[in-house]
Amino acid sequence: MSVAIKLRGCGKTWPGGTVALHPLDLDIAAGETLVLLGPSGCGKTTLLRLIAGLELPDAGGQVLFDGEDVTRLPIERRNVGMVFQSYALFPNMDVAGNIGYGLRVRGIPRAEVARRVDEMLEMTRLTEFARRRVDALSGGQRQRVALARAIAPRPRVLLLDEPLSALDARLREELRQEIDALLRSLGITAIYVTHDQAEAMALSDRICAMERGRIAQIGTGRDLYHRPANDFVAGFVGDTNRLGEELVRPEQLALHPSAEGEWTVQRATFLGPFVRVKLRDAAGRELMVDMPDLATPAPGARVEVRRRGPA
Amino acid sequence: MGFWTGLGFTLLISAFLILPVLVSVLPGITANQFEGLSSGLTTRWLREVWANYGGTVLLSLQIALSTLVITLLVGVPAAYVLARHAGVTARLVEEALVMPVAVPGIATALGLILAYGAVGDLRASWLFILVGHVVFCLPFMVRAVLAVLLSMDLKGLEEAARACGASWPQRFLGVILPNIAGGMLAGSLMVVTLSLGEFNMTLLLHTPFTRTLPVGLADAYTALRTEMASAYTLIFFVLIVPLLSAMQWAAGRADRVGAVR
Ligand SMILES: Nc1ncnc2c1ncn2[C@@H]1O[C@H](COP(=O)(O)OP(=O)(O)O)[C@@H](O)[C@H]1O
Ligand SMILES: [Mg+2]
């Protein structure tokens, strides 16, 4: 049931003149999970809403689902599922009512709706909350209702706009794994918007990194991390050191105490899984090195820096 | 101030306010108002009022309910359109909506008479009063519904319903209406109460054949039949007090629902 999506020349200019998206092409394979990653205001939501059918692209833009031109098809006729950043649950319906809404408006018989809703409740571990009002749910539970409501009608595409951004870090990690497992088991084409690079890495088949209304790079998490197309991508997916022309990640370097070393330790910060050491040389250049918390050098110590084995 | 002093003070003020109500109603159920309650209670005046003015009560109810239906049919969509549009025009219309409230009823009535008084038989029909009441009451309905629409995430809810595949009628009936029901209830109680009690404008708009309850009541008072006027007032209270209580209840309920969100 999942579809391949193609965007051709899709730009978006708002009435005020703001160019949210410069005309762009994008190909998403059937069943793929593509993450749109970028800082706030770079156009991720706008791109997602074009694919959803909530916005029209500027003249000349085309959205294709399995080759069919759906550019002018409004969202209610595109058969997509969408999870909104604010969840937008219906306050006049209980949990089961929310989840079954997409089935009821499609005129599916009641017995079938009930069966499908039960299945969704179980899948999202909400069975005991079926009759609960949505304003009496925790953030994590609301998020799961929004997800269940979106997938209940078996949409062709699932669109998620920063679905975890309203949750605290611990819950975010837990729900991220649940969403990941769900997307894998459904095999649905999914587009997931986030500004969190760890979330992007963990969930994606491919990441589409965006910068000010343009696609900066599309590739796997590894591609973006190890072969970033430009400084923006390099900096967005992790911290970097510049060694001449080359970008090197802090964990790709290793320290060796040495009286003749050209680098001096400025500061060592304990970050849990590793210690980040800031170095400076006589010329004032700076370097960041991540190392295990075993033999952390003291500030002022002289060290040599070498690359670790092949990354 | 101690609790008992406070309570005593409150009761005193309440008594002060309620006394005129009792005084105005009592003669209506007293056999002889000059002898007082010792002369016994009677329904005679109530029956007489009904015989003489029953028509005004029915007409008032008819006008109030018609006003309600029209303000719902016009006001709810109008509030929806205003809530959906963020522009300057929408805000200007919203401001203009208070105008009929600010303008004295007599001025509105004169305006209506000058503009439509000569149109067919309208002047002689109860529909003429209905037009006046709709003009007067519509802003209250629009404001009550608009307040609820603006306090909820209208755009988000509509988009979510669309994403679920809902057509416009489906989402309006299934998502929007149920969520603004509280505002519609508050607006409805307000409209019925205002229409039933409206006097200023109706006094000018009515004809001898289209008298409403408040107009008839004024007539009874000016006729110096105190016991009749009293009984009449009692009938008015029986209609209006439950509405006022329901209005209080609806407002309290809306506050609680608002606090949960
Ligand atoms: N409805 C709108 N009208 C006008 N400008 C908008 C609208 N929505 C978004 N924008 C602007 O378009 C740009 C991209 O916004 P958005 O797609 O929401 O970014 P992101 O989701 O990456 O944070 C921003 O500059 C934003 O201010
Ligand atoms: Mg966004």
Coordinates of C-alpha atoms and ligand atoms in Angstrom, one line a residue:
Chain A
M1 CA 0.0 0.0 0.0
S2 CA 2.9 2.4 0.5
V3 CA 3.8 4.8 -2.3
A4 CA 6.9 6.3 -3.8
I5 CA 6.9 10.1 -3.6
K6 CA 8.4 12.5 -6.1
L7 CA 8.6 16.3 -5.8
R8 CA 9.4 18.2 -8.9
G9 CA 10.3 21.9 -8.8
C10 CA 8.4 22.4 -5.6
G11 CA 8.9 25.9 -4.1
K12 CA 6.8 27.9 -1.7
T13 CA 6.6 31.6 -1.4
W14 CA 4.2 33.0 1.3
P15 CA 1.9 35.9 0.5
G16 CA 4.2 38.3 2.5
G17 CA 7.0 37.4 0.2
T18 CA 8.9 35.0 2.5
V19 CA 10.5 32.3 0.4
A20 CA 10.1 29.2 2.7
L21 CA 11.3 26.8 0.0
H22 CA 13.3 27.4 -3.1
P23 CA 12.1 25.1 -6.0
L24 CA 13.4 21.6 -5.2
D25 CA 13.3 18.0 -6.4
L26 CA 13.0 15.1 -3.9
D27 CA 12.6 11.4 -4.4
I28 CA 11.4 9.1 -1.6
A29 CA 11.2 5.4 -2.2
A30 CA 8.2 3.3 -1.3
G31 CA 8.4 2.1 2.3
E32 CA 11.4 4.4 3.1
T33 CA 11.7 6.5 6.2
L34 CA 13.0 9.9 5.2
V35 CA 13.9 12.4 8.0
L36 CA 13.8 16.1 7.2
L37 CA 16.4 17.6 9.5
G38 CA 17.4 21.2 9.9
P39 CA 17.2 24.2 12.3
S40 CA 14.0 26.0 13.1
G41 CA 12.6 28.1 10.3
C42 CA 14.5 26.2 7.5
G43 CA 11.3 25.1 5.8
K44 CA 10.8 21.5 7.1
T45 CA 7.1 22.0 8.1
T46 CA 6.4 23.8 4.8
L47 CA 7.9 20.9 2.8
L48 CA 5.9 18.4 4.9
R49 CA 2.7 20.3 4.4
L50 CA 3.3 20.4 0.6
I51 CA 3.6 16.6 0.6
A52 CA 0.5 16.3 2.9
G53 CA -1.7 18.5 0.6
L54 CA -2.2 21.2 3.3
E55 CA -0.3 23.7 1.1
L56 CA -0.1 24.3 -2.7
P57 CA 3.5 24.6 -4.1
D58 CA 4.3 27.8 -6.2
A59 CA 3.2 27.5 -9.8
G60 CA 5.2 24.8 -11.7
G61 CA 5.7 22.6 -8.6
Q62 CA 4.4 19.0 -8.8
V63 CA 3.8 16.4 -6.1
L64 CA 3.6 12.8 -7.4
F65 CA 2.5 9.7 -5.5
D66 CA 3.5 6.6 -7.5
G67 CA 3.6 8.7 -10.6
E68 CA 0.1 10.1 -10.1
D69 CA 0.0 13.9 -9.9
V70 CA -1.6 14.8 -6.6
T71 CA -0.5 18.4 -6.5
R72 CA -4.1 19.7 -6.5
L73 CA -5.6 16.9 -4.4
P74 CA -6.4 18.3 -0.9
I75 CA -5.2 16.4 2.1
E76 CA -8.6 14.8 2.8
R77 CA -8.4 12.9 -0.5
R78 CA -4.7 12.0 -0.5
N79 CA -5.0 9.2 2.0
V80 CA -2.1 10.3 4.1
G81 CA -1.7 10.0 7.9
M82 CA -0.4 12.9 9.8
V83 CA 0.9 13.5 13.3
F84 CA 1.0 17.2 14.2
Q85 CA 3.5 18.9 16.5
S86 CA 0.6 20.0 18.8
Y87 CA -1.1 16.5 18.3
A88 CA -4.5 18.4 17.7
L89 CA -6.5 15.6 19.3
F90 CA -10.3 16.1 19.2
P91 CA -11.3 17.3 22.8
N92 CA -15.0 16.2 22.2
M93 CA -14.0 12.5 21.7
D94 CA -12.4 10.0 24.0
V95 CA -9.3 8.1 23.1
A96 CA -11.1 5.4 21.1
G97 CA -13.2 8.1 19.4
N98 CA -10.1 9.9 18.3
I99 CA -8.5 6.8 16.9
G100 CA -11.6 5.6 15.1
Y101 CA -12.4 9.1 13.5
G102 CA -10.6 8.5 10.2
L103 CA -12.4 5.1 9.9
R104 CA -15.8 6.5 10.7
V105 CA -15.6 9.4 8.2
R106 CA -14.6 6.8 5.5
G107 CA -18.0 5.1 6.2
I108 CA -16.4 1.9 7.4
P109 CA -19.0 -0.4 9.2
R110 CA -19.1 0.0 13.0
A111 CA -18.0 -3.5 13.8
E112 CA -15.0 -3.2 11.6
V113 CA -14.2 0.2 13.1
A114 CA -14.3 -1.2 16.6
R115 CA -12.1 -4.1 15.7
R116 CA -9.5 -1.9 14.1
V117 CA -9.6 0.6 17.0
D118 CA -9.0 -2.3 19.5
E119 CA -6.0 -3.4 17.4
M120 CA -4.6 0.2 17.4
L121 CA -5.2 0.5 21.1
E122 CA -3.2 -2.6 21.7
M123 CA -0.4 -1.7 19.3
T124 CA 0.1 1.6 21.1
R125 CA -0.5 0.2 24.6
L126 CA -3.6 2.4 25.2
T127 CA -6.2 -0.3 25.8
E128 CA -6.9 0.7 29.4
F129 CA -7.3 4.3 28.4
A130 CA -9.9 3.7 25.6
R131 CA -12.7 5.6 27.3
R132 CA -10.5 8.3 28.8
R133 CA -11.0 12.0 27.8
V134 CA -7.9 13.2 25.8
D135 CA -7.4 16.1 28.2
A136 CA -6.8 13.7 31.0
L137 CA -3.8 12.0 29.3
S138 CA -0.1 12.5 29.8
G139 CA 2.0 14.0 27.0
G140 CA 3.4 10.6 26.0
Q141 CA -0.1 9.1 25.9
R142 CA -1.5 11.9 23.8
Q143 CA 1.4 11.4 21.4
R144 CA 0.5 7.7 21.0
V145 CA -3.2 8.6 20.5
A146 CA -2.1 11.0 17.7
L147 CA 0.0 8.3 16.1
A148 CA -2.7 5.6 16.4
R149 CA -5.3 8.0 14.9
A150 CA -3.0 8.7 11.9
I151 CA -2.3 5.1 11.1
A152 CA -5.7 3.5 11.9
P153 CA -7.1 4.1 8.3
R154 CA -4.0 2.5 6.8
P155 CA -2.7 5.6 4.9
R156 CA -0.4 5.4 1.9
V157 CA 2.1 7.7 3.6
L158 CA 2.7 8.7 7.2
L159 CA 3.8 12.3 7.9
L160 CA 5.2 13.3 11.3
D161 CA 6.0 16.9 12.3
E162 CA 8.4 16.9 15.3
P163 CA 6.1 14.4 17.1
L164 CA 8.4 14.2 20.1
S165 CA 9.5 17.8 20.6
A166 CA 6.9 18.4 23.4
L167 CA 8.2 15.6 25.5
D168 CA 11.0 15.3 28.0
A169 CA 14.3 13.7 27.1
R170 CA 13.7 10.3 28.7
L171 CA 10.2 9.8 27.2
R172 CA 11.4 11.0 23.9
E173 CA 14.0 8.2 23.7
E174 CA 11.4 5.6 24.7
L175 CA 8.8 6.8 22.1
R176 CA 11.4 7.2 19.4
Q177 CA 12.2 3.5 19.7
E178 CA 8.5 2.7 19.6
I179 CA 8.0 4.8 16.5
D180 CA 11.0 3.2 14.9
A181 CA 9.7 -0.3 15.6
L182 CA 6.2 0.7 14.3
L183 CA 7.5 2.2 11.1
R184 CA 9.6 -0.9 10.4
S185 CA 6.7 -3.3 11.1
L186 CA 4.2 -1.2 8.9
G187 CA 6.7 -0.8 6.0
I188 CA 4.9 2.5 5.3
T189 CA 6.5 5.4 3.5
A190 CA 7.2 7.8 6.2
I191 CA 8.5 11.4 6.4
Y192 CA 9.6 12.5 9.8
V193 CA 10.5 16.1 10.6
T194 CA 12.9 16.9 13.4
H195 CA 15.6 19.4 14.4
D196 CA 17.3 16.7 16.6
Q197 CA 20.2 15.0 14.8
A198 CA 20.2 12.0 17.2
E199 CA 16.6 11.4 16.5
A200 CA 17.3 11.7 12.7
M201 CA 20.2 9.3 12.9
A202 CA 18.2 6.7 14.9
L203 CA 15.0 6.7 12.8
S204 CA 16.0 7.3 9.3
D205 CA 16.8 5.3 6.2
R206 CA 18.0 8.5 4.7
I207 CA 18.2 12.1 6.1
C208 CA 17.4 15.2 4.0
A209 CA 19.4 18.0 5.7
M210 CA 17.8 21.4 5.0
E211 CA 19.3 24.9 5.2
R212 CA 17.3 28.0 4.6
G213 CA 14.7 26.6 2.2
R214 CA 17.1 24.4 0.3
I215 CA 18.2 20.8 0.5
A216 CA 21.8 20.8 1.7
Q217 CA 22.4 17.1 1.4
I218 CA 20.5 13.8 1.2
G219 CA 22.0 10.6 2.4
T220 CA 22.3 8.0 5.2
G221 CA 23.2 9.2 8.6
R222 CA 26.7 7.9 8.0
D223 CA 27.0 9.8 4.8
L224 CA 26.1 13.1 6.5
Y225 CA 28.3 12.4 9.5
H226 CA 31.4 11.3 7.7
R227 CA 31.1 12.9 4.3
P228 CA 29.1 16.1 4.9
A229 CA 28.4 18.1 1.8
N230 CA 29.3 21.4 3.5
D231 CA 30.2 23.1 6.8
F232 CA 26.5 23.6 7.6
V233 CA 25.7 19.9 7.4
A234 CA 29.0 19.0 9.2
G235 CA 28.2 21.3 12.0
F236 CA 24.5 20.4 12.3
V237 CA 25.1 16.6 12.7
G238 CA 27.9 16.9 15.2
D239 CA 30.9 18.9 16.4
T240 CA 33.8 19.2 14.1
N241 CA 37.5 20.2 14.1
R242 CA 39.0 21.7 11.0
L243 CA 42.5 20.3 10.2
G244 CA 43.6 22.2 7.1
E245 CA 41.1 21.3 4.5
E246 CA 39.8 18.3 6.4
L247 CA 36.9 18.0 8.9
V248 CA 37.6 15.7 11.8
R249 CA 35.1 14.6 14.5
P250 CA 36.4 14.9 18.1
E251 CA 36.0 11.2 18.7
Q252 CA 38.3 10.4 15.7
L253 CA 41.3 11.9 17.6
A254 CA 43.3 10.5 20.4
L255 CA 45.6 12.3 23.0
H256 CA 49.1 11.2 24.1
P257 CA 50.8 13.0 27.0
S258 CA 54.2 14.3 25.7
A259 CA 56.5 17.0 27.1
E260 CA 57.2 18.0 23.4
G261 CA 53.5 17.9 22.4
E262 CA 52.4 21.0 20.4
W263 CA 49.0 21.2 22.1
T264 CA 48.1 22.4 25.6
V265 CA 45.0 21.2 27.5
Q266 CA 42.7 24.1 28.2
R267 CA 39.8 22.3 29.8
A268 CA 38.4 18.8 30.3
T269 CA 34.7 18.5 30.7
F270 CA 33.1 15.3 31.9
L271 CA 30.0 14.5 29.8
G272 CA 29.1 11.0 31.1
P273 CA 29.9 8.6 28.3
F274 CA 33.1 10.5 27.5
V275 CA 35.3 13.5 28.4
R276 CA 35.6 16.4 26.0
V277 CA 39.0 17.9 26.1
K278 CA 39.7 21.4 24.6
L279 CA 43.2 22.0 23.3
R280 CA 45.1 25.0 22.1
D281 CA 48.4 25.3 20.3
A282 CA 51.0 28.1 20.2
A283 CA 49.4 29.7 17.2
G284 CA 46.0 29.9 19.0
R285 CA 44.3 27.1 17.0
E286 CA 41.7 25.1 19.0
L287 CA 40.9 21.5 18.9
M288 CA 38.2 19.3 20.6
V289 CA 39.0 15.7 21.4
D290 CA 36.6 13.2 23.0
M291 CA 38.1 10.4 25.1
P292 CA 37.1 7.8 27.7
D293 CA 37.1 8.9 31.3
L294 CA 40.2 6.9 32.2
A295 CA 43.4 9.0 32.2
T296 CA 42.1 12.5 31.6
P297 CA 45.0 15.0 31.4
A298 CA 44.9 18.1 33.7
P299 CA 44.6 21.6 32.3
G300 CA 48.0 22.9 31.3
A301 CA 49.4 19.5 30.3
R302 CA 51.2 19.2 27.0
V303 CA 49.9 16.5 24.6
E304 CA 50.3 15.2 21.1
V305 CA 47.2 14.5 19.0
R306 CA 46.9 11.6 16.6
R307 CA 44.1 10.2 14.5
R308 CA 42.5 7.0 15.7
G309 CA 42.3 4.0 13.4
P310 CA 40.2 4.2 10.2
A311 CA 36.7 5.6 10.9
Chain B
M1 CA -14.8 41.4 59.4
G2 CA -16.0 38.2 61.0
F3 CA -17.8 35.5 59.2
W4 CA -21.2 36.2 61.0
T5 CA -20.9 39.9 60.4
G6 CA -20.2 39.2 56.8
L7 CA -23.1 36.8 56.5
G8 CA -25.5 39.2 58.2
F9 CA -24.4 42.0 55.9
T10 CA -24.9 39.8 52.8
L11 CA -28.3 38.7 53.9
L12 CA -29.3 42.3 54.6
I13 CA -28.3 43.4 51.1
S14 CA -30.1 40.5 49.5
A15 CA -33.2 41.3 51.5
F16 CA -32.9 44.9 50.3
L17 CA -32.8 43.7 46.7
I18 CA -35.4 41.0 47.0
L19 CA -38.0 43.1 48.9
P20 CA -39.2 45.1 45.8
V21 CA -39.5 41.8 43.9
L22 CA -41.8 40.4 46.7
V23 CA -43.7 43.6 47.0
S24 CA -44.3 43.7 43.2
V25 CA -45.4 40.0 43.1
L26 CA -47.4 39.6 46.3
P27 CA -50.5 41.6 45.3
G28 CA -50.8 39.4 42.2
I29 CA -51.7 36.4 44.4
T30 CA -53.4 38.1 47.2
A31 CA -57.2 38.2 47.3
N32 CA -57.3 41.8 48.5
Q33 CA -54.1 43.7 48.2
F34 CA -55.2 46.4 50.7
E35 CA -55.9 43.8 53.4
G36 CA -52.7 41.9 52.7
L37 CA -52.0 38.2 53.0
S38 CA -54.7 37.8 55.7
S39 CA -57.3 38.1 53.0
G40 CA -56.0 34.8 51.5
L41 CA -54.3 33.7 48.3
T42 CA -55.9 33.6 44.9
T43 CA -55.2 32.7 41.3
R44 CA -57.9 35.0 40.1
W45 CA -55.6 37.7 38.9
L46 CA -53.3 35.2 37.2
R47 CA -56.3 33.9 35.3
E48 CA -57.5 37.4 34.5
V49 CA -54.0 38.3 33.2
W50 CA -54.0 35.2 31.1
A51 CA -57.4 36.1 29.6
N52 CA -56.3 39.6 28.8
Y53 CA -52.6 39.3 28.0
G54 CA -52.1 35.6 27.3
G55 CA -51.5 36.5 23.7
T56 CA -48.5 38.7 24.6
V57 CA -46.9 35.9 26.5
L58 CA -47.3 33.5 23.6
L59 CA -46.1 36.2 21.1
S60 CA -43.0 36.9 23.3
L61 CA -42.1 33.2 23.4
Q62 CA -42.7 32.9 19.6
I63 CA -40.4 35.9 19.0
A64 CA -37.8 34.7 21.4
L65 CA -37.6 31.2 19.9
S66 CA -37.6 32.6 16.3
T67 CA -34.9 35.0 17.3
L68 CA -32.9 32.1 18.7
V69 CA -33.2 30.0 15.6
I70 CA -32.2 32.9 13.3
T71 CA -29.3 34.0 15.5
L72 CA -28.0 30.4 15.6
L73 CA -28.3 29.9 11.9
V74 CA -26.6 33.3 11.1
G75 CA -24.4 33.8 14.1
V76 CA -22.6 30.5 14.3
P77 CA -21.4 30.6 10.6
A78 CA -20.6 34.3 11.0
A79 CA -18.4 33.6 14.1
Y80 CA -16.7 30.7 12.3
V81 CA -15.8 32.9 9.3
L82 CA -14.6 35.7 11.7
A83 CA -12.4 33.1 13.6
R84 CA -11.0 31.7 10.4
H85 CA -9.9 35.1 9.1
A86 CA -7.1 36.9 10.8
G87 CA -7.3 40.0 8.6
V88 CA -8.2 43.6 9.5
T89 CA -11.6 43.3 7.9
A90 CA -12.6 40.5 10.2
R91 CA -11.5 42.5 13.2
L92 CA -13.4 45.5 12.0
V93 CA -16.6 43.5 11.6
E94 CA -16.0 42.1 15.1
E95 CA -15.8 45.6 16.5
A96 CA -18.9 46.7 14.4
L97 CA -20.8 43.9 16.1
V98 CA -21.0 45.8 19.3
M99 CA -22.7 48.7 17.6
P100 CA -26.3 47.6 18.0
V101 CA -25.6 47.2 21.7
A102 CA -24.1 50.6 22.1
V103 CA -26.8 52.4 20.0
P104 CA -30.0 53.0 22.1
G105 CA -32.8 50.7 21.2
I106 CA -35.1 53.6 20.4
A107 CA -32.6 54.8 17.7
T108 CA -32.4 51.3 16.2
A109 CA -36.2 51.0 16.2
L110 CA -36.5 54.4 14.5
G111 CA -34.0 53.3 11.9
L112 CA -35.9 50.1 11.2
I113 CA -39.2 52.0 10.9
L114 CA -37.7 54.6 8.5
A115 CA -36.0 51.9 6.4
Y116 CA -38.6 49.1 6.3
G117 CA -41.8 50.6 7.8
A118 CA -43.3 51.1 4.4
V119 CA -42.4 47.7 3.0
G120 CA -45.6 45.8 2.3
D121 CA -47.4 44.7 5.4
L122 CA -44.2 44.3 7.4
R123 CA -45.0 47.1 9.8
A124 CA -48.2 45.4 11.0
S125 CA -46.6 42.0 11.3
W126 CA -44.8 40.4 14.3
L127 CA -42.0 39.8 11.9
F128 CA -41.1 43.5 12.2
I129 CA -40.4 43.0 15.9
L130 CA -38.5 39.8 15.1
V131 CA -36.2 41.8 12.8
G132 CA -35.5 44.3 15.6
H133 CA -34.8 41.5 18.1
V134 CA -32.4 39.7 15.6
V135 CA -30.5 42.9 15.1
F136 CA -30.3 43.5 18.8
C137 CA -29.4 39.9 19.8
L138 CA -27.2 38.6 17.0
P139 CA -24.0 40.3 18.3
F140 CA -24.4 38.4 21.6
M141 CA -24.6 35.1 19.8
V142 CA -21.6 35.8 17.6
R143 CA -19.5 37.0 20.5
A144 CA -20.3 34.0 22.7
V145 CA -19.4 31.5 19.9
L146 CA -16.5 33.5 18.7
A147 CA -14.9 33.6 22.2
V148 CA -15.0 29.8 22.3
L149 CA -13.6 29.5 18.7
L150 CA -10.7 31.8 19.5
S151 CA -9.9 29.9 22.7
M152 CA -9.4 26.6 20.9
D153 CA -6.9 25.5 18.2
L154 CA -9.4 25.8 15.4
K155 CA -6.9 25.6 12.6
G156 CA -5.1 22.6 14.1
L157 CA -8.3 20.7 14.8
E158 CA -9.6 21.3 11.3
E159 CA -6.3 20.2 9.7
A160 CA -6.2 17.1 11.9
A161 CA -9.8 16.2 10.8
R162 CA -8.9 16.8 7.1
A163 CA -5.8 14.6 7.5
C164 CA -8.2 11.9 8.8
G165 CA -10.1 12.2 5.5
A166 CA -13.0 14.3 6.7
S167 CA -14.9 16.5 4.2
W168 CA -16.1 20.0 5.2
P169 CA -19.6 19.0 6.4
Q170 CA -18.1 16.0 8.3
R171 CA -15.6 18.1 10.2
F172 CA -18.0 20.9 10.8
L173 CA -20.6 18.6 12.3
G174 CA -18.3 16.1 13.9
V175 CA -15.5 18.3 15.3
I176 CA -16.3 22.0 15.2
L177 CA -19.9 22.0 16.4
P178 CA -19.4 19.7 19.4
N179 CA -16.5 21.8 20.5
I180 CA -18.4 25.1 20.4
A181 CA -21.6 23.7 21.9
G182 CA -20.8 25.4 25.2
G183 CA -20.6 28.8 23.5
M184 CA -23.8 28.1 21.5
L185 CA -25.6 27.3 24.8
A186 CA -24.4 30.4 26.5
G187 CA -25.3 32.5 23.5
S188 CA -28.7 30.9 23.2
L189 CA -29.6 31.6 26.9
M190 CA -28.5 35.1 26.5
V191 CA -30.5 35.7 23.3
V192 CA -33.7 34.2 24.7
T193 CA -33.4 36.2 27.9
L194 CA -32.7 39.4 26.0
S195 CA -35.5 38.9 23.6
L196 CA -38.1 38.1 26.3
G197 CA -37.2 41.2 28.2
E198 CA -36.6 43.6 25.4
F199 CA -38.7 46.8 25.9
N200 CA -37.1 49.9 24.5
M201 CA -37.1 48.9 20.9
T202 CA -40.2 46.8 21.0
L203 CA -42.3 49.7 22.4
L204 CA -41.8 51.6 19.1
L205 CA -42.0 48.6 16.8
H206 CA -45.2 47.0 18.2
T207 CA -48.8 47.6 17.1
P208 CA -51.9 46.9 19.2
F209 CA -52.0 43.5 17.5
T210 CA -48.3 42.7 18.1
R211 CA -47.8 43.3 21.8
T212 CA -45.0 41.4 23.6
L213 CA -44.9 40.6 27.3
P214 CA -42.9 43.6 28.5
V215 CA -45.0 46.0 26.4
G216 CA -48.2 44.5 27.8
L217 CA -46.7 44.7 31.3
A218 CA -46.1 48.4 30.9
D219 CA -49.7 48.7 29.7
A220 CA -51.0 46.9 32.8
Y221 CA -49.0 49.2 35.1
T222 CA -50.2 52.4 33.4
A223 CA -53.8 51.1 33.7
L224 CA -53.2 51.3 37.4
R225 CA -54.4 47.8 38.0
T226 CA -51.7 46.9 40.5
E227 CA -52.9 43.4 41.2
M228 CA -53.0 42.6 37.5
A229 CA -49.6 44.1 36.9
S230 CA -48.3 42.0 39.9
A231 CA -49.7 38.8 38.6
Y232 CA -48.3 39.6 35.2
T233 CA -44.9 40.3 36.7
L234 CA -45.0 36.9 38.4
I235 CA -45.6 35.2 35.0
F236 CA -42.6 37.1 33.6
F237 CA -40.4 35.9 36.5
V238 CA -41.5 32.3 36.0
L239 CA -40.3 32.6 32.4
I240 CA -37.1 34.5 33.0
V241 CA -35.7 33.3 36.3
P242 CA -35.0 29.7 35.1
L243 CA -33.3 31.2 32.0
L244 CA -31.1 33.4 34.2
S245 CA -30.2 30.5 36.4
A246 CA -29.4 28.3 33.4
M247 CA -27.2 31.1 32.1
Q248 CA -25.2 31.3 35.4
W249 CA -24.9 27.5 35.3
A250 CA -23.7 27.5 31.7
A251 CA -21.1 30.2 32.4
G252 CA -19.8 28.4 35.4
R253 CA -19.5 25.2 33.4
A254 CA -17.7 27.0 30.5
D255 CA -15.2 28.4 33.1
R256 CA -14.5 24.9 34.5
V257 CA -14.0 23.4 31.0
G258 CA -11.8 26.3 30.1
A259 CA -9.7 25.7 33.2
V260 CA -9.1 22.1 32.3
R261 CA -7.7 22.9 28.9
Ligands
LIG1 N1 1.6 30.4 7.1 C1 2.8 31.1 6.9 N2 2.7 32.4 6.5 C2 3.9 33.1 6.3 N3 5.1 32.6 6.6 C3 5.2 31.4 7.0 C4 4.0 30.6 7.3 N4 4.5 29.4 7.7 C5 5.8 29.4 7.8 N5 6.3 30.6 7.4 C6 7.7 31.0 7.3 O1 8.3 30.1 6.4 C7 9.6 29.7 6.9 C8 9.7 28.2 7.1 O2 8.9 27.9 8.1 P1 8.7 26.4 8.5 O3 8.4 25.5 7.3 O4 7.6 26.3 9.6 O5 10.1 26.0 9.2 P2 10.5 24.8 10.2 O6 9.4 23.8 10.2 O7 11.7 24.2 9.6 O8 10.8 25.4 11.5 C9 9.8 30.5 8.1 O9 10.5 31.7 7.8 C10 8.4 30.9 8.6 O10 8.4 32.1 9.3
MG2 MG 8.2 23.2 11.9

